[in-house]
């Protein structure tokens, strides 16, 4: 079995709508064209991602979610899931790690792609928090005794490869 065949499922974890497109769209398009199944998990809806004072956060979130779904469809992404954590104040909490670990155990991705939380001068706290939470959840998902309540329905899952985008050290 070839390596490309063995690694068929991909989960992309980002902080905001548009993070995957700015971070790894060409790779996602290539993998989708190869037949890999790609799922996006966006931690926020990006409701603070607008400088127009006439727009309300709910309006912005709806627009950004719609744009994200359209962009993902154009790239060949199978699904887009929004977790609706607060935009602009995202934190790598135990709750977020538990949530992501559960998704990883349920979806069983072979590959996870996320933001490099250690990138030099990565000023946006949501980006650092998203990357670190994703990495912490990848670790937790493979362990029997971390979030064991999830194991009623799911087994531990070991992600085979992790790729970081927006990194200083590709």
CSV table of C-alpha atoms in Angstrom, one decimal, residues 43-163:
chain,number,residue,atom,x,y,z
A,43,UNK,CA,-12.6,27.1,16.4
A,44,UNK,CA,-14.3,30.5,16.0
A,45,UNK,CA,-16.7,32.0,13.4
A,46,UNK,CA,-14.4,35.0,13.0
A,47,UNK,CA,-17.0,37.5,14.2
A,48,UNK,CA,-14.4,40.0,15.3
A,49,UNK,CA,-12.7,39.9,11.9
A,50,UNK,CA,-14.1,43.1,10.5
A,51,UNK,CA,-13.3,46.8,10.9
A,52,UNK,CA,-16.7,48.1,9.7
A,53,UNK,CA,-18.4,49.6,12.7
A,54,UNK,CA,-21.8,49.3,11.0
A,55,UNK,CA,-21.6,45.5,11.0
A,56,UNK,CA,-22.6,43.5,14.1
A,57,UNK,CA,-20.7,40.4,15.2
A,58,UNK,CA,-23.6,38.0,14.3
A,59,UNK,CA,-23.6,39.5,10.7
A,60,UNK,CA,-19.9,39.1,10.4
A,61,UNK,CA,-19.9,35.5,11.7
A,62,UNK,CA,-22.7,34.5,9.3
A,63,UNK,CA,-20.8,36.1,6.3
A,64,UNK,CA,-17.5,34.6,7.3
A,65,UNK,CA,-19.0,31.1,7.8
A,66,UNK,CA,-20.7,31.3,4.4
A,67,UNK,CA,-17.4,32.5,2.7
A,68,UNK,CA,-15.5,29.7,4.5
A,69,UNK,CA,-17.9,27.0,3.2
A,70,UNK,CA,-17.6,28.3,-0.3
A,71,UNK,CA,-13.8,28.4,-0.2
A,72,UNK,CA,-13.7,24.9,1.2
A,73,UNK,CA,-16.0,23.6,-1.5
A,74,UNK,CA,-13.9,25.2,-4.2
A,75,UNK,CA,-10.8,23.4,-2.7
A,76,UNK,CA,-12.6,20.0,-2.5
A,77,UNK,CA,-13.0,19.9,1.3
A,78,UNK,CA,-15.6,17.3,2.5
A,79,UNK,CA,-16.9,19.2,5.6
A,80,UNK,CA,-16.5,22.4,7.6
A,81,UNK,CA,-17.3,22.4,11.3
A,82,UNK,CA,-17.4,25.6,13.4
A,83,UNK,CA,-17.0,25.2,17.2
A,84,UNK,CA,-18.1,28.8,18.0
A,85,UNK,CA,-15.5,29.5,20.6
A,86,UNK,CA,-15.1,33.3,21.2
A,87,UNK,CA,-13.2,35.1,18.5
A,88,UNK,CA,-10.4,37.3,19.7
A,89,UNK,CA,-10.1,35.8,23.1
A,90,UNK,CA,-9.5,32.1,22.2
A,91,UNK,CA,-7.6,30.2,24.9
A,92,UNK,CA,-6.1,26.7,25.0
A,93,UNK,CA,-8.3,25.5,27.7
A,94,UNK,CA,-9.0,22.0,29.0
A,95,UNK,CA,-12.5,22.3,27.5
A,96,UNK,CA,-11.1,23.1,24.1
A,97,UNK,CA,-8.6,20.3,24.2
A,98,UNK,CA,-11.3,17.9,25.3
A,99,UNK,CA,-13.5,19.0,22.5
A,100,UNK,CA,-10.8,18.6,19.9
A,101,UNK,CA,-9.6,15.3,21.3
A,102,UNK,CA,-13.2,14.0,21.0
A,103,UNK,CA,-13.4,15.1,17.4
A,104,UNK,CA,-10.1,13.5,16.6
A,105,UNK,CA,-11.1,10.2,18.2
A,106,UNK,CA,-14.5,10.3,16.3
A,107,UNK,CA,-13.2,11.4,12.9
A,108,UNK,CA,-9.9,9.4,13.1
A,109,UNK,CA,-7.8,11.6,10.8
A,110,UNK,CA,-4.5,10.2,9.5
A,111,UNK,CA,-3.1,13.7,9.2
A,112,UNK,CA,-3.8,16.9,11.1
A,113,UNK,CA,-2.8,20.3,9.7
A,114,UNK,CA,-2.8,23.3,12.1
A,115,UNK,CA,-1.1,26.6,12.9
A,116,UNK,CA,2.4,26.7,14.2
A,117,UNK,CA,2.0,28.0,17.7
A,118,UNK,CA,5.7,28.6,18.1
A,119,UNK,CA,6.2,30.8,15.1
A,120,UNK,CA,8.4,33.8,15.8
A,121,UNK,CA,6.3,37.0,16.1
A,122,UNK,CA,3.0,35.1,15.9
A,123,UNK,CA,1.2,38.0,17.4
A,124,UNK,CA,-2.4,36.9,17.1
A,125,UNK,CA,-3.3,35.1,20.4
A,126,UNK,CA,-6.0,33.1,18.7
A,127,UNK,CA,-3.5,31.5,16.3
A,128,UNK,CA,-1.2,30.5,19.1
A,129,UNK,CA,-4.0,29.1,21.1
A,130,UNK,CA,-5.5,27.2,18.2
A,131,UNK,CA,-2.2,25.6,17.3
A,132,UNK,CA,-1.3,24.6,20.8
A,133,UNK,CA,-4.8,23.3,21.5
A,134,UNK,CA,-4.7,21.2,18.4
A,135,UNK,CA,-1.3,19.7,19.3
A,136,UNK,CA,-2.4,19.0,22.9
A,137,UNK,CA,-5.5,17.3,21.6
A,138,UNK,CA,-3.6,15.2,19.2
A,139,UNK,CA,-1.6,13.9,22.2
A,140,UNK,CA,-4.6,13.4,24.3
A,141,UNK,CA,-6.6,11.6,21.6
A,142,UNK,CA,-4.1,8.7,21.6
A,143,UNK,CA,-4.0,8.2,25.4
A,144,UNK,CA,-6.3,5.8,27.2
A,145,UNK,CA,-6.4,7.9,30.5
A,146,UNK,CA,-6.9,11.4,29.2
A,147,UNK,CA,-10.5,12.3,28.7
A,148,UNK,CA,-11.5,8.6,29.4
A,149,UNK,CA,-15.2,9.5,29.3
A,150,UNK,CA,-14.8,9.8,25.5
A,151,UNK,CA,-13.9,6.1,25.4
A,152,UNK,CA,-17.4,4.9,26.0
A,153,UNK,CA,-18.0,5.4,22.3
A,154,UNK,CA,-14.6,5.9,20.8
A,155,UNK,CA,-11.2,4.3,21.0
A,156,UNK,CA,-8.0,6.3,21.4
A,157,UNK,CA,-6.7,7.4,18.0
A,158,UNK,CA,-3.1,8.1,17.0
A,159,UNK,CA,-2.7,10.7,14.2
A,160,UNK,CA,0.1,9.5,11.9
A,161,UNK,CA,1.4,12.9,10.6
A,162,UNK,CA,1.1,16.5,11.8
A,163,UNK,CA,1.9,19.5,9.6
